[in-house]
Amino acid sequence: MSSEKFTLEIKDLHVNVAQSDENAAPIEILKGVNLTVRSGETHAIMGPNGSGKSTLSYAIAGHPKYEIVSGTVTLNGEDLLALSVDERARAGIFLAMQYPIEVPGVSMTNFLRTAVTAVRGEAPKLRHWVKEIKVAYSELEIDPKFAERSVNEGFSGGEKKRHEVLQLGMLKPKIAILDETDSGLDVDALRVVSEGVNRYRENENGGVLLITHYTRILRYIKPDFVHVFSNGQIVESGGAELADELEEHGYERFTSTAAGA
Ligand SMILES: Nc1ncnc2c1ncn2[C@@H]1O[C@H](COP(=O)(O)OP(=O)(O)OP(=O)(O)O)[C@@H](O)[C@H]1O
Ligand SMILES: [Mg+2]
């Protein structure tokens, strides 16, 4: 296990998204996000549809469509916003997207090898690689035949999510952002995916930012902190009990506060 400690620090982050009509003014989505995620910590973010959770994950990972208006994002003090998407990945940021993209014509195994080589700084030895792939697929209980298929092409929702967690285990980031990695999973897949995340937490002492709508995954992956995201901001933070309160009472208490602000 890595003993080095990492801290992802987000301060007063404001983010706009460009509209497809170039003449239209950009829309402000994030309105001052403050959040610190350290090695070994798991933070769950819950909040209504459209509140900006995925926007936050894309802004951290470096998606070009999102314009950083103001604020800072640093990893151990280093300015992440100054880095390209690739450099952020090499620095140790991993994003499992809510809607993983399909890459026709690129096999999963080639994609994984390229990603692993880029992040580790050297290509894995072929003999080790074959074994590593085999272990990774068996841990996520995926048929190894999938390794020869094009990245995510024609994969079911659950198959895509399993492959996101497979990547997490192979890339061993310092901070992992998981955007609704639990959505659409059957009960067995939920267990397998959660075990994958927990293995990562234990082996790497990684920091996890888990975006979810459901408390059921939080029974497997215990969060240290739960944050309520509403209207582009974190409006409340608490412990695991906050998730239960949300499940019981919904977001009304928070959305009405945000609307009045
Ligand atoms: N290209 C775009 N043009 C206009 N609006 C956009 C664009 N991209 C994002 N938005 C808007 O930004 C808001 C935040 O979207 P985001 O995907 O971050 O929400 P979310 O909290 O992840 O929601 P969900 O829980 O449904 O996944 C939404 O209202 C969305 O419509
Ligand atoms: Mg989202």
XYZ file of N, CA and C and ligand atoms in Angstrom:
815
model
N 0.842 -1.198 0.000
C 0.000 0.000 0.000
C 0.876 1.245 0.000
N 0.457 2.226 -0.787
C 1.203 3.477 -0.843
C 1.008 4.253 0.462
N 2.124 4.695 1.036
C 2.004 5.445 2.292
C 1.949 6.947 2.020
N 2.216 7.308 0.750
C 2.188 8.725 0.405
C 0.757 9.249 0.501
N 0.619 10.443 1.019
C -0.726 11.012 1.185
C -1.016 12.023 0.083
N -2.230 11.977 -0.409
C -2.636 12.914 -1.448
C -3.872 13.693 -1.006
N -3.924 14.941 -1.450
C -5.066 15.780 -1.110
C -5.560 16.504 -2.369
N -6.800 16.236 -2.708
C -7.453 16.977 -3.793
C -8.236 18.107 -3.132
N -7.920 19.331 -3.527
C -8.564 20.472 -2.884
C -9.269 21.344 -3.930
N -10.559 21.481 -3.748
C -11.367 22.295 -4.662
C -11.823 23.522 -3.885
N -11.504 24.695 -4.430
C -11.835 25.926 -3.684
C -12.638 26.878 -4.546
N -13.816 27.213 -4.078
C -14.671 28.239 -4.675
C -14.738 28.104 -6.208
N -15.016 26.897 -6.654
C -14.977 26.605 -8.094
C -16.267 27.039 -8.794
N -16.090 27.899 -9.786
C -17.205 28.349 -10.629
C -16.954 27.842 -12.043
N -17.949 27.174 -12.612
C -17.775 26.577 -13.942
C -18.975 26.888 -14.826
N -18.672 27.311 -16.052
C -19.707 27.544 -17.064
C -19.676 26.439 -18.104
N -20.821 26.210 -18.724
C -20.835 25.323 -19.884
C -21.247 26.153 -21.090
N -20.523 25.935 -22.198
C -20.842 26.660 -23.428
C -22.119 26.090 -24.014
N -22.974 26.908 -24.549
C -24.184 26.418 -25.217
C -23.868 26.127 -26.672
N -24.663 25.258 -27.267
C -24.381 24.900 -28.666
C -24.556 26.113 -29.588
N -25.496 26.999 -29.265
C -25.635 28.254 -30.004
C -24.531 29.202 -29.541
N -23.593 29.488 -30.448
C -22.408 30.270 -30.056
C -22.756 31.672 -29.567
N -23.898 32.196 -30.035
C -24.260 33.560 -29.647
C -24.909 33.623 -28.264
N -25.344 32.461 -27.800
C -25.995 32.441 -26.489
C -24.940 32.526 -25.380
N -25.304 33.205 -24.319
C -24.372 33.357 -23.193
C -24.149 32.000 -22.534
N -22.918 31.711 -22.083
C -22.685 30.446 -21.377
C -23.504 30.375 -20.095
N -23.821 29.153 -19.687
C -24.630 28.977 -18.481
C -23.715 28.627 -17.311
N -23.964 29.292 -16.189
C -23.180 28.978 -14.989
C -23.776 27.740 -14.326
N -22.959 26.702 -14.194
C -23.452 25.463 -13.581
C -22.926 25.330 -12.148
N -21.614 25.456 -11.986
C -21.062 25.367 -10.624
C -20.906 26.772 -10.064
N -21.398 26.949 -8.853
C -21.487 28.299 -8.286
C -20.727 28.393 -6.971
N -19.482 27.940 -7.001
C -18.667 28.053 -5.791
C -18.623 26.753 -5.013
N -17.906 25.759 -5.564
C -17.805 24.464 -4.887
C -16.533 24.422 -4.039
N -16.677 23.995 -2.799
C -15.541 23.797 -1.895
C -15.565 22.362 -1.404
N -14.449 21.651 -1.609
C -14.410 20.244 -1.199
C -12.959 19.787 -1.131
N -12.634 19.043 -0.084
C -11.289 18.479 0.045
C -11.410 16.973 0.239
N -10.725 16.216 -0.621
C -10.723 14.749 -0.530
C -9.287 14.285 -0.309
N -9.063 13.538 0.771
C -7.714 13.060 1.090
C -7.613 11.554 0.885
N -6.386 11.086 0.732
C -6.124 9.639 0.660
C -6.854 8.930 1.790
N -7.483 7.816 1.443
C -8.130 7.012 2.476
C -9.533 7.468 2.841
N -9.954 8.613 2.307
C -11.300 9.113 2.619
C -12.267 8.788 1.487
N -13.502 8.511 1.861
C -14.548 8.333 0.859
C -15.631 9.380 1.095
N -15.856 10.172 0.067
C -16.879 11.213 0.108
C -17.999 10.851 -0.860
N -19.220 10.800 -0.365
C -20.358 10.577 -1.255
C -21.004 11.925 -1.557
N -21.340 12.130 -2.825
C -22.084 13.333 -3.208
C -23.445 12.884 -3.709
N -24.483 13.448 -3.107
C -25.849 13.132 -3.514
C -26.551 14.443 -3.825
N -27.449 14.427 -4.779
C -28.155 15.666 -5.097
C -29.062 15.475 -6.276
N -30.015 16.397 -6.440
C -31.008 16.225 -7.500
C -30.409 16.202 -8.910
N -31.153 15.661 -9.837
C -30.769 15.668 -11.257
C -30.514 17.105 -11.692
N -29.457 17.289 -12.455
C -29.188 18.612 -13.022
C -28.548 19.596 -12.061
N -28.159 19.145 -10.867
C -27.595 20.085 -9.892
C -26.118 20.381 -10.162
N -25.466 19.583 -11.022
C -24.084 19.897 -11.410
C -23.042 18.899 -10.939
N -23.477 17.713 -10.508
C -22.539 16.718 -9.988
C -21.587 16.212 -11.078
N -22.151 15.870 -12.236
C -21.288 15.392 -13.323
C -20.408 16.525 -13.836
N -20.949 17.734 -13.844
C -20.153 18.893 -14.262
C -18.910 19.022 -13.378
N -19.094 18.814 -12.080
C -17.951 18.874 -11.163
C -16.923 17.811 -11.532
N -17.388 16.593 -11.815
C -16.440 15.520 -12.127
C -15.704 15.806 -13.441
N -16.421 16.320 -14.434
C -15.772 16.659 -15.709
C -14.781 17.807 -15.545
N -15.149 18.791 -14.740
C -14.261 19.947 -14.543
C -12.943 19.496 -13.902
N -13.033 18.556 -12.956
C -11.815 18.056 -12.295
C -10.961 17.264 -13.293
N -11.638 16.449 -14.117
C -10.906 15.595 -15.062
C -10.388 16.364 -16.277
N -11.000 17.533 -16.568
C -10.476 18.367 -17.652
C -11.234 18.300 -18.956
N -12.525 18.014 -18.904
C -13.335 17.993 -20.125
C -13.357 19.391 -20.758
N -13.047 19.484 -22.049
C -12.888 20.804 -22.683
C -14.170 21.641 -22.768
N -15.331 21.010 -22.632
C -16.583 21.760 -22.791
C -16.875 22.663 -21.597
N -16.178 22.417 -20.508
C -16.481 23.158 -19.288
C -15.432 24.236 -19.041
N -15.909 25.464 -18.902
C -15.002 26.600 -18.731
C -14.880 26.928 -17.234
N -13.656 26.909 -16.765
C -13.421 27.279 -15.362
C -13.435 28.807 -15.289
N -14.411 29.344 -14.596
C -14.542 30.797 -14.507
C -13.642 31.333 -13.396
N -13.682 30.681 -12.253
C -12.808 31.076 -11.151
C -12.716 29.934 -10.151
N -11.796 30.067 -9.223
C -11.585 29.025 -8.228
C -10.370 28.178 -8.576
N -10.054 27.246 -7.690
C -8.861 26.420 -7.883
C -9.156 24.942 -7.625
N -8.401 24.096 -8.315
C -8.406 22.655 -8.043
C -6.948 22.222 -7.984
N -6.520 21.710 -6.844
C -5.118 21.308 -6.704
C -5.016 19.883 -6.178
N -3.913 19.219 -6.560
C -3.576 17.906 -6.010
C -2.227 18.064 -5.329
N -2.213 17.904 -4.039
C -1.007 18.178 -3.238
C -0.391 19.524 -3.606
N -1.258 20.505 -3.766
C -0.791 21.866 -4.022
C -0.523 22.171 -5.477
N -0.464 21.123 -6.329
C -0.191 21.364 -7.742
C -1.485 21.750 -8.455
N -1.409 22.782 -9.288
C -2.568 23.291 -10.012
C -3.023 22.295 -11.086
N -4.118 21.583 -10.820
C -4.600 20.594 -11.794
C -5.176 21.265 -13.028
N -5.752 22.451 -12.829
C -6.443 23.125 -13.932
C -5.476 23.544 -15.036
N -4.182 23.630 -14.698
C -3.178 23.998 -15.702
C -2.754 22.784 -16.529
N -3.198 21.594 -16.133
C -2.751 20.365 -16.800
C -3.752 19.886 -17.857
N -3.236 19.168 -18.850
C -4.110 18.547 -19.845
C -4.812 17.345 -19.213
N -5.798 16.811 -19.923
C -6.527 15.634 -19.432
C -5.547 14.484 -19.125
N -4.616 14.240 -20.052
C -3.634 13.161 -19.879
C -2.762 13.391 -18.664
N -2.314 14.645 -18.522
C -1.437 14.963 -17.390
C -2.174 14.790 -16.059
N -3.459 15.114 -16.061
C -4.239 14.935 -14.830
C -4.334 13.450 -14.483
N -4.523 12.625 -15.521
C -4.593 11.176 -15.285
C -3.256 10.677 -14.741
N -2.171 11.173 -15.313
C -0.845 10.740 -14.832
C -0.571 11.245 -13.424
N -1.144 12.409 -13.099
C -0.964 12.949 -11.746
C -1.731 12.100 -10.715
N -2.685 11.287 -11.202
C -3.366 10.388 -10.275
C -4.863 10.606 -10.142
N -5.459 11.320 -11.111
C -6.908 11.534 -11.082
C -7.574 10.537 -12.036
N -8.601 9.893 -11.555
C -9.333 8.928 -12.392
C -10.808 9.287 -12.356
N -11.434 9.286 -13.522
C -12.879 9.529 -13.580
C -13.580 8.349 -14.237
N -14.497 7.737 -13.507
C -15.412 6.767 -14.104
C -16.654 7.560 -14.481
N -16.883 7.696 -15.776
C -17.950 8.567 -16.244
C -19.329 7.957 -16.046
N -20.310 8.850 -15.865
C -21.698 8.407 -15.736
C -22.123 7.635 -16.984
N -21.716 8.142 -18.141
C -22.015 7.472 -19.409
C -20.705 7.167 -20.125
N -20.106 6.006 -19.850
C -18.815 5.674 -20.455
C -18.902 5.679 -21.985
N -17.879 6.227 -22.632
C -17.949 6.370 -24.090
C -17.523 5.081 -24.803
N -18.100 4.890 -25.973
C -17.771 3.733 -26.790
C -16.656 4.125 -27.756
N -15.694 3.234 -27.959
C -14.609 3.502 -28.902
C -14.525 2.336 -29.898
N -15.326 2.413 -30.966
C -15.324 1.320 -31.938
C -13.941 1.165 -32.576
N -13.529 -0.071 -32.795
C -12.269 -0.322 -33.494
C -11.055 -0.401 -32.568
N -11.228 -0.081 -31.284
C -10.112 -0.212 -30.329
C -10.497 -1.284 -29.316
N -9.707 -2.350 -29.266
C -10.076 -3.423 -28.329
C -9.829 -2.972 -26.897
N -10.602 -3.541 -25.992
C -10.485 -3.221 -24.572
C -9.062 -3.481 -24.092
N -8.475 -4.581 -24.521
C -7.133 -4.920 -24.034
C -6.096 -3.903 -24.528
N -6.225 -3.459 -25.786
C -5.289 -2.440 -26.284
C -5.489 -1.112 -25.586
N -6.747 -0.780 -25.372
C -7.063 0.457 -24.663
C -6.460 0.433 -23.251
N -6.651 -0.684 -22.550
C -6.139 -0.797 -21.184
C -4.611 -0.723 -21.168
N -3.992 -1.383 -22.144
C -2.528 -1.392 -22.190
C -1.980 0.012 -22.434
N -2.652 0.736 -23.338
C -2.232 2.116 -23.618
C -2.394 2.989 -22.376
N -3.545 2.844 -21.718
C -3.819 3.668 -20.534
C -2.832 3.350 -19.409
N -2.612 2.057 -19.183
C -1.698 1.629 -18.117
C -0.268 2.099 -18.416
N 0.145 1.990 -19.682
C 1.492 2.426 -20.072
C 1.651 3.929 -19.836
N 0.624 4.696 -20.211
C 0.691 6.151 -20.054
C 0.786 6.536 -18.579
N -0.027 5.890 -17.764
C -0.082 6.275 -16.349
C 1.160 5.790 -15.588
N 1.643 4.574 -15.931
C 2.802 4.038 -15.199
C 4.127 4.553 -15.744
N 4.085 5.093 -16.964
C 5.319 5.625 -17.542
C 6.149 4.577 -18.263
N 5.710 3.309 -18.240
C 6.388 2.272 -19.031
C 5.394 1.149 -19.341
N 5.657 0.479 -20.467
C 4.752 -0.592 -20.879
C 4.941 -1.799 -19.968
N 3.846 -2.425 -19.535
C 4.001 -3.643 -18.729
C 4.597 -4.761 -19.585
N 5.407 -5.591 -18.948
C 5.998 -6.743 -19.658
C 4.876 -7.672 -20.110
N 4.986 -8.193 -21.301
C 3.887 -8.945 -21.902
C 3.421 -10.116 -21.021
N 4.376 -10.831 -20.455
C 4.051 -11.989 -19.639
C 3.217 -11.569 -18.415
N 3.665 -10.486 -17.772
C 2.926 -9.981 -16.618
C 1.561 -9.445 -17.028
N 1.560 -8.839 -18.205
C 0.342 -8.189 -18.684
C -0.797 -9.192 -18.860
N -0.493 -10.311 -19.488
C -1.516 -11.329 -19.740
C -2.118 -11.791 -18.415
N -1.247 -11.976 -17.427
C -1.713 -12.407 -16.113
C -2.541 -11.308 -15.445
N -2.053 -10.084 -15.578
C -2.730 -8.954 -14.937
C -4.156 -8.791 -15.468
N -4.288 -8.910 -16.790
C -5.602 -8.807 -17.424
C -6.528 -9.919 -16.916
N -5.946 -11.116 -16.839
C -6.733 -12.271 -16.407
C -7.261 -12.077 -14.986
N -6.386 -11.630 -14.117
C -6.769 -11.398 -12.716
C -7.835 -10.301 -12.645
N -7.598 -9.197 -13.383
C -8.532 -8.066 -13.340
C -9.925 -8.498 -13.801
N -9.976 -9.273 -14.876
C -11.277 -9.721 -15.376
C -11.956 -10.676 -14.400
N -11.159 -11.543 -13.788
C -11.802 -12.486 -12.866
C -12.275 -11.761 -11.601
N -11.526 -10.759 -11.145
C -11.966 -10.011 -9.951
C -13.305 -9.313 -10.178
N -13.504 -8.808 -11.381
C -14.759 -8.113 -11.674
C -15.822 -9.070 -12.218
N -15.467 -10.383 -12.221
C -16.381 -11.414 -12.699
C -16.917 -11.085 -14.098
N -15.959 -10.739 -14.974
C -16.299 -10.468 -16.372
C -15.663 -11.570 -17.217
N -16.389 -12.049 -18.217
C -15.851 -13.038 -19.151
C -14.652 -12.409 -19.879
N -13.476 -13.057 -19.818
C -12.275 -12.470 -20.440
C -12.409 -12.231 -21.949
N -13.412 -12.836 -22.570
C -13.645 -12.585 -24.009
C -13.906 -11.102 -24.272
N -14.418 -10.404 -23.261
C -14.695 -8.974 -23.421
C -13.435 -8.179 -23.748
N -12.284 -8.677 -23.337
C -11.028 -7.957 -23.569
C -10.764 -7.757 -25.058
N -11.322 -8.634 -25.882
C -11.082 -8.535 -27.329
C -12.131 -7.674 -28.024
N -13.168 -7.302 -27.307
C -14.213 -6.477 -27.941
C -13.832 -5.005 -27.936
N -14.434 -4.229 -28.833
C -14.173 -2.793 -28.862
C -14.638 -2.160 -27.564
N -13.918 -1.124 -27.150
C -14.174 -0.452 -25.872
C -15.640 -0.040 -25.749
N -16.325 -0.669 -24.820
C -17.712 -0.338 -24.457
C -18.734 -0.516 -25.581
N -18.296 -0.870 -26.783
C -19.234 -0.928 -27.912
C -20.242 -2.057 -27.705
N -21.489 -1.675 -27.633
C -22.551 -2.659 -27.449
C -22.590 -3.263 -26.063
N -21.765 -2.790 -25.140
C -21.801 -3.309 -23.762
C -23.118 -2.880 -23.130
N -23.656 -3.705 -22.273
C -24.822 -3.295 -21.497
C -24.367 -2.261 -20.470
N -25.335 -1.565 -19.889
C -25.004 -0.545 -18.887
C -24.127 -1.116 -17.774
N -24.533 -2.264 -17.253
C -23.795 -2.885 -16.159
C -22.406 -3.348 -16.575
N -22.283 -3.837 -17.809
C -20.968 -4.277 -18.306
C -20.008 -3.097 -18.407
N -20.538 -1.944 -18.836
C -19.695 -0.738 -18.903
C -19.197 -0.351 -17.518
N -20.103 -0.398 -16.546
C -19.733 0.015 -15.188
C -18.694 -0.939 -14.589
N -18.842 -2.223 -14.854
C -17.835 -3.187 -14.366
C -16.475 -2.865 -14.968
N -16.472 -2.502 -16.250
C -15.192 -2.188 -16.896
C -14.583 -0.888 -16.367
N -15.409 0.044 -15.931
C -14.873 1.272 -15.328
C -14.107 0.913 -14.051
N -14.686 0.007 -13.261
C -14.048 -0.367 -11.996
C -12.822 -1.249 -12.252
N -12.882 -2.028 -13.336
C -11.706 -2.798 -13.742
C -10.535 -1.845 -14.042
N -10.836 -0.755 -14.751
C -9.801 0.252 -15.030
C -9.275 0.877 -13.742
N -10.184 1.162 -12.827
C -9.798 1.732 -11.535
C -8.747 0.847 -10.865
N -9.008 -0.457 -10.868
C -8.082 -1.398 -10.224
C -6.739 -1.479 -10.929
N -6.732 -1.282 -12.247
C -5.474 -1.394 -12.994
C -4.686 -0.093 -12.983
N -5.391 1.034 -12.995
C -4.698 2.334 -13.100
C -4.248 2.854 -11.726
N -4.882 2.343 -10.664
C -4.466 2.688 -9.304
C -4.244 4.194 -9.106
N -5.282 4.991 -9.321
C -5.116 6.437 -9.171
C -4.975 6.841 -7.699
N -4.625 8.096 -7.484
C -4.554 8.609 -6.109
C -5.942 9.012 -5.639
N -6.705 9.591 -6.561
C -8.066 10.020 -6.259
C -8.984 9.491 -7.362
N -10.049 8.810 -6.958
C -10.982 8.251 -7.940
C -12.332 8.957 -7.831
N -12.828 9.425 -8.973
C -14.153 10.035 -9.017
C -15.068 9.049 -9.728
N -16.083 8.603 -9.035
C -16.980 7.586 -9.581
C -18.356 8.211 -9.740
N -18.725 8.493 -10.982
C -19.983 9.187 -11.245
C -21.078 8.174 -11.553
N -21.893 7.902 -10.567
C -23.008 6.956 -10.688
C -22.566 5.592 -11.207
N -21.465 5.119 -10.656
C -20.955 3.807 -11.046
C -21.910 2.703 -10.605
N -22.825 3.025 -9.705
C -23.787 2.030 -9.223
C -25.099 2.036 -10.001
N -25.291 3.020 -10.877
C -26.594 3.125 -11.556
C -26.809 1.981 -12.529
N -27.960 1.397 -12.469
C -28.335 0.357 -13.433
C -27.733 -1.000 -13.159
N -27.146 -1.200 -11.983
C -26.538 -2.504 -11.686
C -27.534 -3.449 -11.030
N -27.472 -4.721 -11.433
C -28.273 -5.713 -10.719
C -27.595 -6.003 -9.371
N -28.245 -6.741 -8.503
C -27.726 -6.926 -7.133
C -26.335 -7.562 -7.111
N -26.111 -8.534 -8.012
C -24.800 -9.194 -8.025
C -23.722 -8.231 -8.528
N -24.062 -7.477 -9.581
C -23.100 -6.522 -10.137
C -22.769 -5.442 -9.110
N -23.770 -5.014 -8.355
C -23.537 -4.001 -7.327
C -22.503 -4.491 -6.309
N -22.637 -5.745 -5.924
C -21.678 -6.334 -4.965
C -20.276 -6.404 -5.579
N -20.198 -6.898 -6.835
C -18.898 -7.065 -7.492
C -18.205 -5.709 -7.683
N -18.976 -4.728 -8.112
C -18.436 -3.392 -8.345
C -17.997 -2.764 -7.014
N -18.821 -2.923 -5.988
C -18.469 -2.367 -4.677
C -17.202 -3.014 -4.132
N -17.104 -4.331 -4.306
C -15.890 -5.027 -3.844
C -14.665 -4.499 -4.577
N -14.827 -4.202 -5.873
C -13.718 -3.641 -6.658
C -13.272 -2.297 -6.102
N -14.246 -1.462 -5.762
C -13.929 -0.140 -5.206
C -13.266 -0.301 -3.831
N -13.797 -1.215 -3.032
C -13.223 -1.420 -1.696
C -11.810 -1.991 -1.755
N -11.554 -2.866 -2.751
C -10.197 -3.400 -2.947
C -9.240 -2.256 -3.265
N -9.702 -1.371 -4.151
C -8.890 -0.201 -4.502
C -8.602 0.649 -3.260
N -9.640 0.881 -2.449
C -9.452 1.715 -1.251
C -8.425 1.090 -0.315
N -8.527 -0.224 -0.138
C -7.612 -0.903 0.783
C -6.197 -0.988 0.226
N -6.083 -1.384 -1.053
C -4.749 -1.598 -1.627
C -3.988 -0.307 -1.834
N -4.688 0.727 -2.270
C -4.010 1.974 -2.659
C -4.192 3.084 -1.633
N -5.018 2.854 -0.629
C -5.377 3.930 0.301
C -5.861 5.150 -0.482
N -6.620 4.884 -1.545
C -7.065 5.961 -2.432
C -8.153 6.817 -1.813
N -8.273 8.018 -2.330
C -9.382 8.895 -1.969
C -10.495 8.696 -2.990
N -11.736 8.634 -2.515
C -12.853 8.341 -3.419
C -13.916 9.427 -3.318
N -14.333 9.900 -4.491
C -15.464 10.819 -4.581
C -16.557 10.065 -5.330
N -17.579 9.698 -4.596
C -18.593 8.784 -5.118
C -19.898 9.550 -5.319
N -20.280 9.738 -6.568
C -21.535 10.428 -6.859
C -22.614 9.364 -7.019
N -23.683 9.504 -6.270
C -24.722 8.471 -6.344
C -26.097 9.036 -6.000
N -27.115 8.331 -6.451
C -28.488 8.677 -6.075
C -29.043 7.720 -5.026
N -28.273 6.644 -4.751
C -28.854 5.574 -3.947
C -28.020 5.236 -2.723
N -28.698 5.028 -1.600
C -27.979 4.657 -0.379
C -27.548 3.191 -0.422
N -28.131 2.400 -1.334
C -27.806 0.963 -1.304
C -26.307 0.722 -1.529
N -25.657 1.519 -2.376
C -24.211 1.301 -2.582
C -23.425 1.704 -1.333
N -23.990 2.629 -0.552
C -23.285 3.111 0.642
C -23.312 2.087 1.774
N -24.124 1.043 1.579
C -24.079 -0.058 2.553
C -22.840 -0.920 2.310
N -22.375 -0.954 1.056
C -21.167 -1.713 0.722
C -19.917 -0.843 0.849
N -20.023 0.374 0.359
C -18.880 1.298 0.382
C -19.203 2.382 1.391
N -18.672 2.224 2.592
C -19.037 3.142 3.674
C -18.387 4.511 3.455
N -19.199 5.556 3.366
C -18.608 6.884 3.189
C -18.195 7.493 4.537
N -17.119 8.237 4.525
C -16.724 8.989 5.729
C -17.511 10.295 5.800
N -17.838 10.813 4.600
C -18.573 12.078 4.522
C -19.660 11.963 3.453
N -20.768 12.608 3.692
C -21.819 12.708 2.675
C -22.091 14.193 2.456
N -22.141 14.585 1.179
C -22.396 15.984 0.839
C -23.669 16.078 0.009
N -24.456 17.106 0.284
C -25.642 17.352 -0.525
C -25.292 18.434 -1.538
N -25.520 18.089 -2.805
C -25.210 19.012 -3.899
C -26.531 19.550 -4.426
N -26.629 20.875 -4.493
C -27.860 21.462 -4.994
C -27.538 22.766 -5.694
N -28.075 22.925 -6.891
C -27.925 24.183 -7.617
C -26.464 24.651 -7.690
N -25.573 23.708 -8.048
C -24.183 24.087 -8.304
C -23.312 24.301 -7.093
N -23.793 23.859 -5.931
C -22.994 24.037 -4.713
C -23.189 22.862 -3.771
N -22.229 22.702 -2.854
C -22.451 21.795 -1.727
C -23.179 22.603 -0.664
N -24.393 22.163 -0.329
C -25.204 22.957 0.596
C -25.230 22.364 2.008
N -24.779 21.112 2.141
C -24.712 20.526 3.480
C -23.740 19.350 3.445
N -23.012 19.168 4.532
C -22.106 18.030 4.647
C -22.333 17.371 5.995
N -22.174 16.051 5.998
C -22.344 15.328 7.250
C -21.713 13.957 7.138
N -22.082 13.076 8.042
C -21.578 11.708 8.010
C -22.554 10.811 7.265
N -22.342 9.503 7.387
C -23.156 8.532 6.661
C -24.648 8.688 6.963
N -24.967 9.193 8.149
C -26.380 9.314 8.535
C -27.137 10.306 7.652
N -26.391 11.247 7.043
C -27.035 12.236 6.171
C -27.676 11.542 4.955
N -27.035 10.482 4.466
C -27.583 9.744 3.323
C -28.936 9.127 3.688
N -29.038 8.618 4.902
C -30.313 8.020 5.337
C -31.400 9.084 5.432
N -31.010 10.231 5.905
C -31.986 11.316 5.997
C -32.497 11.708 4.601
N -31.568 11.754 3.639
C -31.956 12.105 2.263
C -32.902 11.060 1.688
N -32.588 9.800 1.976
C -33.423 8.716 1.460
C -34.848 8.855 2.012
N -34.925 9.247 3.262
C -36.224 9.331 3.910
C -36.997 10.587 3.511
N -36.302 11.718 3.469
C -37.012 12.993 3.309
C -36.792 13.683 1.970
N -35.896 13.157 1.127
C -35.655 13.806 -0.160
C -34.839 15.081 -0.010
N -34.824 15.873 -1.080
C -33.940 17.043 -1.139
C -34.660 18.354 -0.860
N -35.947 18.276 -0.539
C -36.746 19.504 -0.496
C -36.146 20.561 0.429
N -35.726 20.102 1.593
C -35.149 21.011 2.584
C -33.963 21.800 1.994
N -33.213 21.146 1.101
C -32.005 21.770 0.564
C -32.303 22.591 -0.687
N -33.214 22.088 -1.501
C -33.500 22.816 -2.740
C -34.240 24.112 -2.433
N -35.110 24.095 -1.425
C -35.829 25.331 -1.109
C -34.868 26.367 -0.515
N -33.867 25.912 0.252
C -32.857 26.831 0.792
C -32.089 27.474 -0.356
N -31.686 26.609 -1.335
C -30.883 27.116 -2.449
C -31.690 28.104 -3.278
N -32.978 27.810 -3.452
C -33.804 28.681 -4.273
C -33.951 30.047 -3.628
N -33.989 30.067 -2.301
C -34.139 31.329 -1.599
C -32.845 32.128 -1.524
N -31.732 31.495 -1.832
C -30.435 32.173 -1.673
C -30.180 33.154 -2.818
N -23.917 21.614 -23.135
C -24.848 22.017 -22.279
N -25.774 22.946 -22.645
C -26.707 23.363 -21.767
N -26.813 22.907 -20.524
C -25.927 21.997 -20.106
C -24.900 21.499 -20.947
N -24.177 20.600 -20.249
C -24.735 20.542 -19.022
N -25.784 21.378 -18.940
C -26.705 21.564 -17.798
O -25.952 21.613 -16.605
C -26.759 21.163 -15.525
C -25.942 20.221 -14.673
O -25.755 18.996 -15.359
P -24.999 17.752 -14.691
O -24.899 16.696 -15.703
O -23.747 18.233 -14.059
O -26.053 17.355 -13.548
P -26.014 16.130 -12.530
O -26.107 16.721 -11.165
O -24.888 15.232 -12.834
O -27.407 15.405 -12.850
P -27.802 13.829 -12.853
O -28.105 13.472 -11.430
O -29.056 13.790 -13.680
O -26.693 13.047 -13.451
C -28.003 20.536 -16.151
O -29.089 21.413 -15.992
C -27.624 20.377 -17.606
O -28.737 20.466 -18.466
Mg -24.715 13.332 -13.529
